[in-house]
Coordinates of C-alpha atoms in Angstrom, one line a residue:
Chain A
M5 CA 113.3 -5.3 -41.3
A6 CA 110.1 -3.4 -40.4
F7 CA 106.8 -5.0 -41.4
R8 CA 105.7 -3.9 -44.8
N9 CA 102.3 -4.2 -46.5
V10 CA 101.5 -3.8 -50.1
T11 CA 98.0 -2.8 -51.3
H12 CA 96.5 -1.9 -54.7
F13 CA 94.2 0.8 -56.0
F14 CA 92.7 1.4 -59.4
V15 CA 92.7 5.0 -60.7
E16 CA 89.2 5.9 -61.7
F17 CA 88.0 8.6 -64.2
G18 CA 86.5 10.5 -61.3
D19 CA 89.8 10.5 -59.5
C20 CA 91.3 12.7 -62.2
D21 CA 91.0 16.4 -62.8
P22 CA 90.6 18.5 -66.0
A23 CA 94.3 18.1 -66.7
Q24 CA 93.5 14.3 -67.0
I25 CA 95.8 13.4 -64.2
V26 CA 95.1 12.3 -60.6
F27 CA 93.8 15.2 -58.5
Y28 CA 96.6 15.2 -56.0
P29 CA 94.6 15.0 -52.7
N30 CA 93.5 11.6 -53.9
F31 CA 97.0 10.3 -53.5
L32 CA 96.8 11.3 -49.8
R33 CA 93.4 9.6 -49.6
W34 CA 95.0 6.4 -50.9
M35 CA 97.9 6.7 -48.4
D36 CA 95.3 7.1 -45.6
A37 CA 93.5 3.9 -46.8
A38 CA 96.9 2.1 -47.1
G39 CA 97.6 3.0 -43.5
H40 CA 94.3 1.4 -42.4
R41 CA 95.0 -1.7 -44.4
Y42 CA 98.5 -1.8 -42.8
F43 CA 97.0 -2.2 -39.3
H44 CA 94.4 -4.6 -40.7
A45 CA 97.2 -6.7 -42.1
L46 CA 98.8 -6.8 -38.6
G47 CA 95.5 -8.2 -37.3
V48 CA 94.4 -5.0 -35.6
P49 CA 90.5 -4.8 -35.7
P50 CA 89.0 -1.6 -37.3
W51 CA 89.0 1.3 -34.9
Q52 CA 85.3 1.2 -34.2
L53 CA 85.3 -2.4 -33.1
R54 CA 88.1 -2.2 -30.4
P55 CA 87.0 -4.2 -27.4
E56 CA 88.1 -1.7 -24.7
R57 CA 85.8 0.4 -22.6
A58 CA 84.4 3.4 -24.4
H59 CA 86.7 6.0 -22.9
D60 CA 89.8 4.0 -24.0
L61 CA 88.5 3.5 -27.4
I62 CA 91.0 4.3 -30.1
I63 CA 89.0 6.3 -32.7
G64 CA 91.7 6.7 -35.2
T65 CA 95.2 7.9 -35.9
P66 CA 94.9 11.6 -36.8
I67 CA 97.6 13.1 -38.9
V68 CA 100.1 15.5 -37.4
D69 CA 102.4 16.0 -40.4
V70 CA 102.6 14.9 -44.0
H71 CA 105.2 15.2 -46.6
A72 CA 104.8 13.9 -50.1
R73 CA 107.0 14.1 -53.3
F74 CA 105.2 13.6 -56.6
I75 CA 107.6 12.2 -59.1
A76 CA 105.4 11.1 -62.0
P77 CA 101.6 11.5 -62.7
A78 CA 99.0 8.8 -63.0
T79 CA 95.8 8.8 -65.0
Y80 CA 92.6 6.8 -65.2
G81 CA 93.0 3.1 -66.1
D82 CA 96.3 3.0 -64.1
R83 CA 96.6 0.3 -61.4
I84 CA 98.9 1.5 -58.6
E85 CA 100.4 -0.2 -55.7
I86 CA 101.3 1.3 -52.3
E87 CA 104.0 -0.2 -50.1
T88 CA 103.5 0.9 -46.5
T89 CA 105.6 0.6 -43.4
I90 CA 106.0 2.1 -40.0
A91 CA 109.5 3.6 -40.1
E92 CA 109.6 4.9 -36.5
W93 CA 107.7 4.7 -33.2
R94 CA 107.9 7.8 -31.0
G95 CA 105.7 7.3 -27.9
K96 CA 102.4 8.9 -28.8
S97 CA 103.3 9.3 -32.5
F98 CA 104.6 7.1 -35.2
V99 CA 106.0 7.6 -38.7
M100 CA 104.3 5.9 -41.6
E101 CA 106.0 5.7 -45.0
H102 CA 104.3 5.0 -48.3
V103 CA 105.9 4.4 -51.7
I104 CA 103.4 4.5 -54.6
R105 CA 104.3 2.8 -57.9
R106 CA 102.8 1.9 -61.2
D107 CA 104.6 -1.2 -62.2
A108 CA 108.3 -0.2 -62.0
T109 CA 107.6 3.5 -62.2
L110 CA 107.9 5.4 -58.9
L111 CA 105.0 7.9 -58.7
V112 CA 104.9 9.3 -55.1
E113 CA 106.8 9.0 -51.9
G114 CA 104.8 9.9 -48.8
R115 CA 105.7 10.2 -45.1
E116 CA 103.0 10.7 -42.5
V117 CA 103.4 11.4 -38.7
R118 CA 100.3 10.3 -36.8
V119 CA 99.1 9.8 -33.3
F120 CA 96.8 7.3 -31.7
A121 CA 93.7 9.2 -30.5
R122 CA 90.7 8.5 -28.2
R123 CA 87.8 10.7 -27.1
H124 CA 88.8 12.9 -24.2
P125 CA 87.5 11.2 -21.0
V126 CA 86.0 14.4 -19.6
D127 CA 84.9 16.2 -22.8
P128 CA 84.0 13.7 -25.5
A129 CA 83.8 16.4 -28.0
R130 CA 87.6 16.7 -27.9
I131 CA 90.1 14.1 -28.9
Q132 CA 93.3 13.2 -27.1
A133 CA 96.6 11.6 -28.1
V134 CA 97.5 8.5 -26.2
D135 CA 100.5 6.1 -26.2
A136 CA 100.5 3.5 -28.9
P137 CA 98.5 0.5 -27.5
A138 CA 100.9 -2.2 -26.4
S139 CA 98.9 -4.8 -28.2
I140 CA 99.5 -3.0 -31.5
R141 CA 103.2 -2.5 -30.9
E142 CA 103.6 -6.2 -30.0
R143 CA 101.8 -7.3 -33.2
W144 CA 104.1 -5.1 -35.2
E145 CA 107.2 -6.4 -33.5
R146 CA 106.2 -10.0 -34.0
S147 CA 105.7 -9.2 -37.8
T148 CA 109.0 -7.4 -38.1
G149 CA 111.8 -9.7 -39.1
Chain B
M24 CA 105.3 42.0 -49.2
A25 CA 104.2 39.1 -51.4
F26 CA 100.7 39.2 -52.7
R27 CA 98.3 37.4 -50.3
N28 CA 94.8 36.1 -50.9
V29 CA 92.3 35.0 -48.2
T30 CA 89.5 32.6 -49.0
H31 CA 86.9 30.8 -46.9
F32 CA 85.5 27.3 -46.7
F33 CA 82.8 25.8 -44.7
V34 CA 83.4 22.3 -43.2
E35 CA 80.6 20.0 -44.2
F36 CA 79.4 16.9 -42.4
G37 CA 80.6 14.8 -45.4
D38 CA 84.1 16.3 -45.1
C39 CA 84.5 14.6 -41.7
D40 CA 85.4 11.0 -41.0
P41 CA 84.1 8.5 -38.3
A42 CA 86.3 10.3 -35.7
Q43 CA 84.1 13.3 -36.4
I44 CA 87.0 15.4 -37.6
V45 CA 88.0 16.6 -41.1
F46 CA 89.3 13.7 -43.2
Y47 CA 92.8 15.1 -43.7
P48 CA 93.0 14.9 -47.5
N49 CA 90.2 17.4 -47.6
F50 CA 92.6 20.0 -46.2
L51 CA 94.8 19.5 -49.2
R52 CA 91.7 19.7 -51.5
W53 CA 91.0 23.1 -49.9
M54 CA 94.6 24.2 -50.3
D55 CA 94.4 23.2 -54.0
A56 CA 91.2 25.3 -54.4
A57 CA 92.9 28.2 -52.5
G58 CA 95.7 28.1 -55.0
H59 CA 93.3 28.4 -57.9
R60 CA 91.5 31.3 -56.2
Y61 CA 94.9 33.0 -55.7
F62 CA 95.5 33.1 -59.4
H63 CA 92.0 34.2 -60.0
A64 CA 92.5 37.1 -57.5
L65 CA 95.5 38.1 -59.6
G66 CA 93.3 38.3 -62.6
V67 CA 94.6 35.2 -64.3
P68 CA 91.7 33.5 -66.2
P69 CA 91.0 29.8 -65.4
W70 CA 93.4 27.5 -67.1
Q71 CA 91.0 26.2 -69.7
L72 CA 90.3 29.7 -71.0
R73 CA 93.9 30.8 -71.7
P74 CA 93.9 32.6 -75.0
E75 CA 97.2 31.2 -76.3
R76 CA 97.4 28.6 -79.0
A77 CA 96.6 25.0 -78.0
H78 CA 100.1 23.7 -77.7
D79 CA 101.0 26.6 -75.3
L80 CA 97.9 26.2 -73.2
I81 CA 98.6 26.0 -69.5
I82 CA 96.5 23.1 -68.3
G83 CA 97.2 23.5 -64.6
T84 CA 100.0 23.7 -62.0
P85 CA 100.7 20.1 -61.0
I86 CA 102.1 19.4 -57.6
V87 CA 105.7 18.4 -57.2
D88 CA 106.0 18.4 -53.4
V89 CA 103.7 19.1 -50.5
H90 CA 104.3 19.4 -46.8
A91 CA 101.6 20.1 -44.2
R92 CA 101.5 20.4 -40.4
F93 CA 98.3 19.7 -38.7
I94 CA 98.1 21.7 -35.4
A95 CA 94.4 21.5 -34.5
P96 CA 91.5 19.5 -35.9
A97 CA 88.3 21.0 -37.4
T98 CA 84.8 19.6 -37.5
Y99 CA 81.6 20.2 -39.3
G100 CA 80.0 23.5 -38.8
D101 CA 83.4 25.1 -38.7
R102 CA 84.1 28.0 -41.0
I103 CA 87.8 28.1 -41.9
E104 CA 89.9 30.7 -43.8
I105 CA 93.0 30.0 -45.9
E106 CA 95.6 32.7 -46.4
T107 CA 97.7 31.9 -49.5
T108 CA 100.8 33.4 -50.9
I109 CA 103.5 32.6 -53.4
A110 CA 106.6 32.5 -51.3
E111 CA 109.2 31.8 -54.0
W112 CA 109.6 31.7 -57.8
R113 CA 112.1 29.2 -59.1
G114 CA 111.9 29.2 -62.9
K115 CA 109.6 26.3 -63.8
S116 CA 108.4 25.8 -60.2
F117 CA 107.0 28.0 -57.5
V118 CA 106.3 27.6 -53.8
M119 CA 102.8 28.3 -52.5
E120 CA 102.2 28.7 -48.8
H121 CA 98.8 28.2 -47.1
V122 CA 97.9 29.0 -43.5
I123 CA 94.5 27.6 -42.4
R124 CA 92.7 29.1 -39.4
R125 CA 89.4 28.9 -37.6
D126 CA 89.1 32.4 -36.1
A127 CA 92.3 32.9 -34.2
T128 CA 93.1 29.2 -34.0
L129 CA 95.9 28.0 -36.3
L130 CA 94.8 24.6 -37.8
V131 CA 97.1 23.8 -40.6
E132 CA 100.2 25.1 -42.3
G133 CA 100.9 23.9 -45.8
R134 CA 103.6 24.4 -48.4
E135 CA 103.2 23.2 -52.0
V136 CA 105.8 23.2 -54.7
R137 CA 104.2 23.3 -58.1
V138 CA 105.1 23.7 -61.8
F139 CA 103.2 25.3 -64.7
A140 CA 102.3 22.5 -67.2
R141 CA 101.1 22.3 -70.8
R142 CA 100.4 19.3 -73.0
H143 CA 103.6 18.0 -74.6
P144 CA 103.8 19.5 -78.2
V145 CA 104.7 16.2 -79.7
D146 CA 102.8 13.7 -77.5
P147 CA 99.6 15.3 -76.1
A148 CA 99.1 12.4 -73.8
R149 CA 102.1 13.7 -71.8
I150 CA 102.4 16.9 -69.9
Q151 CA 105.4 19.1 -69.7
A152 CA 106.7 21.7 -67.2
V153 CA 107.2 25.1 -68.6
D154 CA 108.6 28.5 -67.3
A155 CA 106.1 30.6 -65.4
P156 CA 104.2 32.6 -68.0
A157 CA 105.6 36.2 -68.0
S158 CA 102.1 37.6 -67.9
I159 CA 101.4 35.8 -64.6
R160 CA 104.7 36.8 -63.0
E161 CA 104.0 40.4 -64.0
R162 CA 100.5 40.4 -62.5
W163 CA 102.0 39.0 -59.3
E164 CA 104.8 41.6 -59.2
R165 CA 102.3 44.4 -59.7
S166 CA 100.1 43.1 -56.8
T167 CA 103.1 42.7 -54.5
G168 CA 103.9 45.8 -52.5
Chain C
M2 CA 70.6 -11.7 -71.4
A3 CA 72.3 -8.3 -71.4
F4 CA 76.1 -8.3 -70.8
R5 CA 76.8 -8.0 -67.0
N6 CA 80.1 -7.0 -65.3
V7 CA 80.9 -7.4 -61.6
T8 CA 83.5 -5.3 -59.9
H9 CA 84.6 -4.9 -56.3
F10 CA 85.3 -2.0 -54.0
F11 CA 86.6 -1.8 -50.5
V12 CA 84.9 0.7 -48.1
E13 CA 87.7 2.8 -46.6
F14 CA 87.6 4.8 -43.3
G15 CA 87.7 8.0 -45.3
D16 CA 84.6 7.0 -47.3
C17 CA 82.5 7.1 -44.1
D18 CA 81.0 10.0 -42.3
P19 CA 80.6 10.9 -38.7
A20 CA 77.6 8.5 -38.4
Q21 CA 80.2 5.8 -39.2
I22 CA 78.4 4.8 -42.4
V23 CA 79.3 5.4 -46.1
F24 CA 78.8 9.0 -47.0
Y25 CA 76.2 8.4 -49.7
P26 CA 77.7 10.3 -52.7
N27 CA 80.5 7.7 -52.5
F28 CA 78.0 5.1 -53.6
L29 CA 77.4 7.2 -56.7
R30 CA 81.2 7.5 -57.2
W31 CA 81.5 3.7 -57.2
M32 CA 78.6 3.4 -59.6
D33 CA 80.4 5.8 -61.9
A34 CA 83.6 3.8 -61.7
A35 CA 81.6 0.6 -62.2
G36 CA 80.3 2.1 -65.4
H37 CA 83.8 2.8 -66.7
R38 CA 84.9 -0.7 -65.8
Y39 CA 81.8 -2.1 -67.7
F40 CA 83.0 -0.5 -70.9
H41 CA 86.5 -1.6 -70.2
A42 CA 85.3 -5.2 -69.8
L43 CA 83.6 -4.9 -73.2
G44 CA 87.0 -4.0 -74.7
V45 CA 86.3 -0.3 -75.2
P46 CA 89.5 1.8 -74.7
P47 CA 89.4 4.5 -72.0
W48 CA 87.7 7.7 -73.5
Q49 CA 90.9 9.7 -73.8
L50 CA 92.5 7.1 -76.0
R51 CA 89.8 6.7 -78.7
P52 CA 91.5 6.6 -82.1
E53 CA 89.0 8.8 -83.9
R54 CA 89.7 12.4 -85.0
A55 CA 89.7 15.0 -82.3
H56 CA 86.2 16.4 -83.1
D57 CA 84.7 12.9 -82.9
L58 CA 86.4 12.0 -79.7
I59 CA 84.1 10.6 -77.1
I60 CA 85.1 12.4 -73.9
G61 CA 82.8 10.6 -71.6
T62 CA 79.2 9.6 -70.9
P63 CA 77.7 12.5 -68.9
I64 CA 74.8 11.7 -66.6
V65 CA 71.3 12.8 -67.5
D66 CA 69.3 11.2 -64.7
V67 CA 70.1 9.1 -61.6
H68 CA 67.9 7.2 -59.2
A69 CA 69.2 5.2 -56.3
R70 CA 67.5 3.3 -53.5
F71 CA 69.5 2.7 -50.3
I72 CA 68.4 -0.5 -48.6
A73 CA 71.2 -1.1 -46.1
P74 CA 74.2 0.9 -45.0
A75 CA 77.8 -0.1 -45.3
T76 CA 80.8 0.8 -43.1
Y77 CA 84.6 0.7 -43.3
G78 CA 86.1 -2.7 -43.7
D79 CA 83.2 -3.8 -45.8
R80 CA 84.0 -5.3 -49.2
I81 CA 81.2 -4.6 -51.7
E82 CA 80.4 -5.8 -55.2
I83 CA 78.6 -3.9 -58.0
E84 CA 76.9 -5.8 -60.7
T85 CA 76.4 -3.5 -63.7
T86 CA 74.5 -3.8 -66.9
I87 CA 73.1 -1.7 -69.7
A88 CA 69.4 -2.3 -69.5
E89 CA 68.3 -0.2 -72.5
W90 CA 69.7 1.7 -75.5
R91 CA 67.8 4.8 -76.6
G92 CA 69.7 6.4 -79.5
K93 CA 71.8 9.1 -77.9
S94 CA 71.2 7.9 -74.3
F95 CA 71.4 4.5 -72.5
V96 CA 70.3 3.2 -69.2
M97 CA 72.8 1.6 -66.8
E98 CA 71.7 -0.4 -63.8
H99 CA 73.9 -1.1 -60.8
V100 CA 73.2 -3.5 -57.9
I101 CA 75.5 -3.2 -54.9
R102 CA 75.8 -6.0 -52.4
R103 CA 77.9 -7.0 -49.4
D104 CA 77.9 -10.8 -49.7
A105 CA 74.2 -11.7 -49.9
T106 CA 73.0 -8.4 -48.5
L107 CA 71.5 -6.0 -51.0
L108 CA 72.7 -2.5 -50.2
V109 CA 71.9 -0.2 -53.1
E110 CA 70.0 -0.3 -56.4
G111 CA 71.0 2.4 -58.9
R112 CA 69.8 3.4 -62.3
E113 CA 71.7 6.0 -64.4
V114 CA 70.6 7.5 -67.8
R115 CA 73.7 8.7 -69.7
V116 CA 74.6 10.1 -73.1
F117 CA 77.8 9.7 -75.1
A118 CA 79.4 13.1 -75.4
R119 CA 82.0 14.8 -77.6
R120 CA 83.3 18.3 -77.7
H121 CA 81.1 20.6 -79.8
P122 CA 82.8 20.8 -83.3
V123 CA 82.4 24.6 -83.5
D124 CA 82.7 25.6 -79.8
P125 CA 85.0 23.2 -77.9
A126 CA 84.1 24.7 -74.6
R127 CA 80.7 23.0 -75.0
I128 CA 79.9 19.3 -75.1
Q129 CA 77.4 17.7 -77.4
A130 CA 75.4 14.4 -77.1
V131 CA 76.0 12.0 -80.0
D132 CA 74.6 8.6 -81.0
A133 CA 76.2 5.6 -79.3
P134 CA 79.2 4.7 -81.4
A135 CA 78.4 1.7 -83.6
S136 CA 81.6 0.0 -82.5
I137 CA 80.5 0.1 -78.8
R138 CA 76.9 -1.1 -79.6
E139 CA 78.4 -4.0 -81.6
R140 CA 80.8 -5.1 -78.8
W141 CA 77.9 -5.1 -76.4
E142 CA 75.7 -7.1 -78.7
R143 CA 78.4 -9.7 -79.2
S144 CA 78.8 -10.0 -75.4
T145 CA 75.1 -10.3 -74.8
G146 CA 73.8 -13.9 -74.9
Chain D
M9 CA 54.7 27.9 -48.3
A10 CA 57.3 25.5 -47.0
F11 CA 60.4 27.0 -45.5
R12 CA 63.2 27.3 -48.2
N13 CA 66.9 27.9 -47.7
V14 CA 69.3 29.1 -50.4
T15 CA 73.0 28.3 -50.1
H16 CA 76.0 28.8 -52.5
F17 CA 78.9 26.7 -53.6
F18 CA 81.9 27.5 -55.8
V19 CA 82.9 24.8 -58.4
E20 CA 86.6 24.1 -57.9
F21 CA 89.0 22.7 -60.4
G22 CA 89.2 19.5 -58.4
D23 CA 85.5 19.0 -58.5
C24 CA 85.7 18.5 -62.3
D25 CA 86.6 15.4 -64.2
P26 CA 88.7 14.9 -67.4
A27 CA 85.7 16.0 -69.5
Q28 CA 86.2 19.4 -67.7
I29 CA 82.7 19.3 -66.2
V30 CA 81.6 18.6 -62.6
F31 CA 82.1 14.9 -61.6
Y32 CA 78.4 14.2 -61.0
P33 CA 78.6 12.7 -57.4
N34 CA 79.8 16.1 -56.3
F35 CA 76.3 17.5 -57.1
L36 CA 75.0 15.0 -54.6
R37 CA 77.7 16.0 -52.1
W38 CA 76.5 19.6 -52.4
M39 CA 72.9 18.5 -52.0
D40 CA 73.9 16.7 -48.8
A41 CA 75.6 19.8 -47.5
A42 CA 72.6 22.0 -48.5
G43 CA 70.4 19.7 -46.4
H44 CA 72.6 20.2 -43.3
R45 CA 72.6 24.0 -43.9
Y46 CA 68.8 23.8 -44.2
F47 CA 68.5 22.4 -40.7
H48 CA 71.1 24.9 -39.5
A49 CA 69.0 27.7 -41.0
L50 CA 66.0 26.4 -39.0
G51 CA 68.1 26.7 -35.8
V52 CA 68.7 23.0 -35.3
P53 CA 72.2 22.4 -33.8
P54 CA 74.6 20.1 -35.7
W55 CA 73.8 16.5 -35.0
Q56 CA 76.7 15.8 -32.8
L57 CA 75.7 18.5 -30.4
R58 CA 72.1 17.4 -29.7
P59 CA 71.4 17.8 -26.0
E60 CA 69.5 14.5 -25.5
R61 CA 70.8 11.5 -23.8
A62 CA 73.3 9.4 -25.8
H63 CA 70.8 6.7 -26.8
D64 CA 68.4 9.3 -28.2
L65 CA 71.1 11.2 -30.0
I66 CA 70.2 11.9 -33.7
I67 CA 73.4 11.0 -35.5
G68 CA 72.2 12.1 -38.9
T69 CA 69.6 11.7 -41.6
P70 CA 70.7 8.8 -43.7
I71 CA 69.5 8.7 -47.3
V72 CA 66.8 6.2 -48.3
D73 CA 66.2 7.2 -51.9
V74 CA 67.6 9.8 -54.3
H75 CA 66.6 11.0 -57.7
A76 CA 68.4 13.7 -59.7
R77 CA 67.9 15.1 -63.2
F78 CA 71.0 16.8 -64.7
I79 CA 69.8 19.5 -67.1
A80 CA 73.0 21.4 -67.8
P81 CA 76.7 20.9 -66.8
A82 CA 78.8 23.1 -64.7
T83 CA 82.5 23.7 -64.8
Y84 CA 85.2 25.2 -62.5
G85 CA 84.9 28.9 -61.8
D86 CA 81.1 28.6 -61.8
R87 CA 79.2 29.8 -58.7
I88 CA 76.1 27.7 -58.1
E89 CA 73.2 28.2 -55.8
I90 CA 71.0 25.4 -54.2
E91 CA 67.5 26.1 -53.1
T92 CA 66.4 23.5 -50.6
T93 CA 63.0 22.7 -49.0
I94 CA 61.3 19.9 -47.2
A95 CA 58.5 19.0 -49.5
E96 CA 56.9 16.3 -47.4
W97 CA 57.0 14.8 -43.9
R98 CA 56.1 11.0 -43.6
G99 CA 56.6 9.9 -40.0
K100 CA 60.1 8.5 -39.9
S101 CA 61.0 9.8 -43.3
F102 CA 60.9 13.2 -45.1
V103 CA 61.4 14.4 -48.7
M104 CA 64.0 17.1 -49.4
E105 CA 64.0 18.9 -52.7
H106 CA 67.0 20.7 -54.1
V107 CA 67.1 23.0 -57.2
I108 CA 70.6 23.9 -58.4
R109 CA 71.1 26.9 -60.6
R110 CA 73.9 29.0 -62.1
D111 CA 72.4 32.4 -62.3
A112 CA 69.1 31.8 -64.3
T113 CA 70.3 28.5 -65.7
L114 CA 68.7 25.4 -64.2
L115 CA 71.4 22.8 -63.7
V116 CA 70.1 20.0 -61.5
E117 CA 66.9 19.0 -59.8
G118 CA 67.3 16.6 -56.9
R119 CA 64.9 14.8 -54.5
E120 CA 66.1 12.9 -51.5
V121 CA 64.1 10.7 -49.1
R122 CA 65.8 10.6 -45.7
V123 CA 65.1 9.3 -42.2
F124 CA 66.2 10.5 -38.8
A125 CA 68.6 8.0 -37.3
R126 CA 70.0 7.2 -33.9
R127 CA 72.3 4.5 -32.6
H128 CA 70.4 1.3 -31.8
P129 CA 69.9 1.3 -28.0
V130 CA 70.9 -2.3 -27.7
D131 CA 73.5 -2.7 -30.4
P132 CA 75.3 0.7 -30.9
A133 CA 77.0 -0.7 -34.0
R134 CA 73.6 -0.5 -35.8
I135 CA 71.5 2.6 -36.6
Q136 CA 67.8 2.9 -36.2
A137 CA 65.2 5.1 -37.9
V138 CA 63.2 7.2 -35.5
D139 CA 60.3 9.6 -35.8
A140 CA 61.2 13.2 -36.7
P141 CA 62.0 15.0 -33.4
A142 CA 59.0 17.2 -32.4
S143 CA 61.4 20.1 -31.8
I144 CA 62.5 20.0 -35.4
R145 CA 59.0 19.7 -36.9
E146 CA 57.9 22.6 -34.8
R147 CA 60.8 24.8 -35.9
W148 CA 59.9 24.0 -39.5
E149 CA 56.2 24.7 -39.0
R150 CA 57.0 28.1 -37.4
S151 CA 59.3 29.0 -40.4
T152 CA 56.7 27.9 -43.0
G153 CA 54.4 30.7 -44.0

C-alpha cells in the first residue's frame, strides 16, 4: 500500500470568512503544506537545502491540476487532519491525494497533479519540469508496503 | 451568450513563494474574488446587505467542487485578468468558470460548483443550501444576450 | 505573574516569500491566532458560541494598535513557539504581548492593543467597543499567580 | 516634499473575518504591497530582476519594525487607498509610512522600518543587510521636490 502521512492543522479565526466557515482557498493551502510534510516524512530535505549543484536544484513541485470536493464545512476551533498519499507516478508528474477529516467527518477530498521543477539551466528566470529524482522515488518505494 | 465579467489583479511579492512564482492557493483566492465581483457587476448587493429577513439572508455561495488547470506560472509584477461566467444553473447549485490570462498567455482555467447558502432557520450555527434567489437569476438572464 | 500561554506553529513553504523567509504579515497572523488560543486556554468559549443574548454577543477583539520588532528571520521547516500574555487591562481595551522564538532564538516581539467588540445594538452593521466581560477578567485573575 | 505614491486595493470577501471586518494582518499585506509599488513608481525594477552580479542581488527589503494604528474598520466591497512615502533614510535602514483611507475616512496609519538585503556572500542560506543602493537613493531624491 502506498506510503501515507497524516498531519494536523488547527482552524484559526482568521482562516474563516464572514460566513463563519473556512475560506476555501485555505483548504488548498493546507493541502499544499501536507504535501511538503509528506516529503519530509519520507526523509527528503526541504527543497532549498538539496545538496545538488545549483542548476539541478529542485525548487519545488509546482501544481499542474487540482480537483477538490467540499463535503462539509469547518469553522474556527476545529482541529482537522489530512491524510496524504502519492497515488500515481507519471515520469515528470505525480498525483497526490489528500483526505481531510474532522474526527470521523469527511470534509474535503483533494487531488493534485504536480511536477518536480528546477530553474532553467540557460534562463534562471524560467522554471523547468524534470523527472522525479531517483532518490525520492526510492525513498517512497522503501516506505510503501 | 452567458453574461461575462472581466476583472484584474496585480500579483504582489507576497503572493509568491520561495520558487518565485504565485503560491497556487492564491489563484483560487482570486477566482473567489472574481466570483464576488461577477455578482456585483450584475447589480447584486454584497451578501451582508441583502434586504430580506434575517433567516432568508444569503450569507454566501460556499464551494462544493473546484477544478483548476495550471498552464503557465505567474510572478510578482504581473498583471492578470480573470474572465468569469456562470456556465450552468442547477437548482441549488451553479457552475462558475474562470479563465485567467496575462495578456495573451493563458495561465489558469478554473471551474467552481457553488451553492447559495443561508443560516439554518432552526440552528443558526449551521448553514443550509437554498435555491438560487429568483432576483439573481433574473438579473443574470437580463444581462445574458 | 500574569497568565501566560505557549502555542506552536510550523512555518510552511507557502508562508515564505521569494526571499525564502517568512512573509512578515504571517507573523501577525500567528500572533492573532495565539491570542485566540490564549482565551481558549483560559476556558473562554470561541466568540461565536458565547451564551449571552445576541446584542451582547462578543464577536471578537478588534485590533487598535500593533507594534512588532523583527529580530531574526524564519524559514520553512522551522517550528516556532509564541508565548502570549495580557500585560495590561484598560477598561475597554487590553494589551497583549507575544514573544516568538525558534528554540532559544528570539525572532519577533509583538504588542497588540485590542478591544472587546459587539454588534451595535441599533445598527448591526457597525461594531462597538465594550468593557471586558467580567467573566473573562475573573478567569484571567484566577489563572494569574 | 518626500516622494509619495498612492495605490488602491479592493477589500474582498475573503479578506474579512467572521466579525465581517478586514482580518488585520491583511492591512499589513497591503502595506507591504504598497511598498513594492512605491519602488516600482520610482522606476526601480522588481528585486529579482536587478542587473547586478548574483552576490550583490537585492532580494528584498525585510521588515525590522512595524507599528500600525487602526482607527476605523473596513469591510468587503470597500475600496481603499494607501498613500506611501519614505520618511527617513538611515544608512542600511529606512522608514516607510503608509496612510490608508476609504474616501475621506482615515482607517490605518502604518510605519515600517526596513533594510535592503542580499544573500550572504559566503553562506547563501543567510541574508545580510546592506546600504541602500545609490541608484535607488538617487531616483528617490530626483522624485522628491
